[in-house]
Coordinates of C-alpha atoms in Angstrom, one line a residue:
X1 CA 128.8 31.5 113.0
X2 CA 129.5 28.3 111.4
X3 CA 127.3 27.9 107.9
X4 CA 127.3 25.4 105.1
X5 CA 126.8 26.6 101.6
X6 CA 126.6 25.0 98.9
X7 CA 128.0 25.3 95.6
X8 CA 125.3 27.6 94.2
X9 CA 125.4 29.4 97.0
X10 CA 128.7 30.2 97.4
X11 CA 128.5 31.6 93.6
X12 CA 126.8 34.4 95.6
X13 CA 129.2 34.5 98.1
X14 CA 132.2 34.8 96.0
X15 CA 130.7 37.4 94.3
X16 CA 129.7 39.8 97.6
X17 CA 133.5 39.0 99.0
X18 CA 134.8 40.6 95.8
X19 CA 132.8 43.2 95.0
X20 CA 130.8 43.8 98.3
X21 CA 127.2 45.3 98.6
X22 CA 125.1 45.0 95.0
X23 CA 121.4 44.7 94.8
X24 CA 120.1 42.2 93.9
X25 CA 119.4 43.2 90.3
X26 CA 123.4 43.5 89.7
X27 CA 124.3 40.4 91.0
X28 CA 121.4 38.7 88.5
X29 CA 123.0 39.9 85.9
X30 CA 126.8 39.0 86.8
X31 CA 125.7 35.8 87.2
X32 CA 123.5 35.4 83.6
X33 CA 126.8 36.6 82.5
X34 CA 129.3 34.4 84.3
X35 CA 127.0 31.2 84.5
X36 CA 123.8 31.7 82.3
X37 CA 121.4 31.6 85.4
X38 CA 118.0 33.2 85.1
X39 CA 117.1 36.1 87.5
X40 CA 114.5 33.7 89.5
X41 CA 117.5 31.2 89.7
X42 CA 119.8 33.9 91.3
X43 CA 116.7 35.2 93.4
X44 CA 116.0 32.0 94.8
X45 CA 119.7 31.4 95.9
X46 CA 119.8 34.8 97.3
X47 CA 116.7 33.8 99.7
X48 CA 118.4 30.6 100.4
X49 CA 121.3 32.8 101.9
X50 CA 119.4 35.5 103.8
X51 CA 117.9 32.6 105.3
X52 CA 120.9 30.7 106.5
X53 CA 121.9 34.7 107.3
X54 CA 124.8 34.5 105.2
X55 CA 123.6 37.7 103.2
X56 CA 121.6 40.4 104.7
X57 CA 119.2 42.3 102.2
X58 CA 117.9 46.0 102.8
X59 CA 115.6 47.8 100.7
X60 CA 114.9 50.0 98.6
X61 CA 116.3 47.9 96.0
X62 CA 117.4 44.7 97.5
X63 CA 120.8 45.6 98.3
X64 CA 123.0 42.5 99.6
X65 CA 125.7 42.8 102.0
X66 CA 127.9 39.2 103.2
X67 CA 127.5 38.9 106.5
X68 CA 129.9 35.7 107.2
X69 CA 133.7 36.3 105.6
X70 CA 135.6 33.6 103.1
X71 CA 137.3 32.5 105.7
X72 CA 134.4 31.7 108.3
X73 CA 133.6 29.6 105.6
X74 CA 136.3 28.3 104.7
X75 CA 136.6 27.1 108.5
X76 CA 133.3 25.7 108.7
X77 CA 134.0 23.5 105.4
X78 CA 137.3 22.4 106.6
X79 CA 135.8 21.4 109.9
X80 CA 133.1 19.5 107.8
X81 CA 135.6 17.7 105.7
X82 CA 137.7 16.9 108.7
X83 CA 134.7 15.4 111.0
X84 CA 133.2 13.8 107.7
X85 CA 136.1 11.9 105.7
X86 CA 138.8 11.2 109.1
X87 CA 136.3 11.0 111.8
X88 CA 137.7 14.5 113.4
X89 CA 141.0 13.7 113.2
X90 CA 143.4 16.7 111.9
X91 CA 146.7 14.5 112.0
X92 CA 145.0 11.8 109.2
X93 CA 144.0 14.9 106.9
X94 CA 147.5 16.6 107.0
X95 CA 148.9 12.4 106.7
X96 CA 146.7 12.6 103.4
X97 CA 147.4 16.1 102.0
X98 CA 151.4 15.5 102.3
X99 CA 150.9 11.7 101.1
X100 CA 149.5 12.6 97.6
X101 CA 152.6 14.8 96.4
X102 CA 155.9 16.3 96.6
X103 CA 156.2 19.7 98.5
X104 CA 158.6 22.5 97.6
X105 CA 160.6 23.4 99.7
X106 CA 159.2 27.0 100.7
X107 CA 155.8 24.7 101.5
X108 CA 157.4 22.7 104.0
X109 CA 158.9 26.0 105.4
X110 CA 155.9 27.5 106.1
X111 CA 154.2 24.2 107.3
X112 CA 157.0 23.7 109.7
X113 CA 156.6 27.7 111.1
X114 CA 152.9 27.2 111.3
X115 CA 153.4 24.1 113.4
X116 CA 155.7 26.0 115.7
X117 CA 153.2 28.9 115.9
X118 CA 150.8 26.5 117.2
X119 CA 153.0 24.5 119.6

């Protein structure tokens, strides 16, 4: 499942992926703590991500469970950023990334064994 959250929404997310299921009522007030948002502020991102069917919510309680991992997302976004800034071209965003700065030496190792792996 390929879904694009935002930034609010992947507050949410990040919160889910570490802790796992909350109701809704936790996660309200984690994020008052964390980023000062009111509980219709959280709500209403919460119903932004059971609608894309990022989070599914049970009840009694309102209890939140991810349904997409980190890393499905993680894919998605890079496969955004890809088609979006180089026109789909994986070879101009690796060009880019190893353009802007040195690279230990354990970096280019592991680049170099991932290449392989693919190859």
């Amino acid at each position: 499942m390929s879904v694009k959250l935002f930034e609010s929404e992947l507050k949410v997310m990040e919160l889910l992926w570490k802790e796992g299921d909350l109701p809704a009522k936790e996660i309200a007030a984690r994020l008052k703590e964390q980023v000062n948002w009111s509980k219709t502020t959280t709500y209403t991102v919460l119903k932004k991500c059971v609608e894309k069917q990022a989070v599914s919510r049970t009840d009694p309680g309102f209890l939140c469970r991810p349904l997409i991992s980190r890393k499905e997302v993680q894919k998605a976004a890079t496969e955004d950023l890809i088609e979006r800034m180089y026109g789909g071209s994986r070879d101009l965003l690796i060009a880019s990334l190893l353009g802007k700065q040195e690279m230990k030496p354990e970096e280019i190792a592991r680049l170099k064994q991932m290449v392989e792996e693919l190859e």
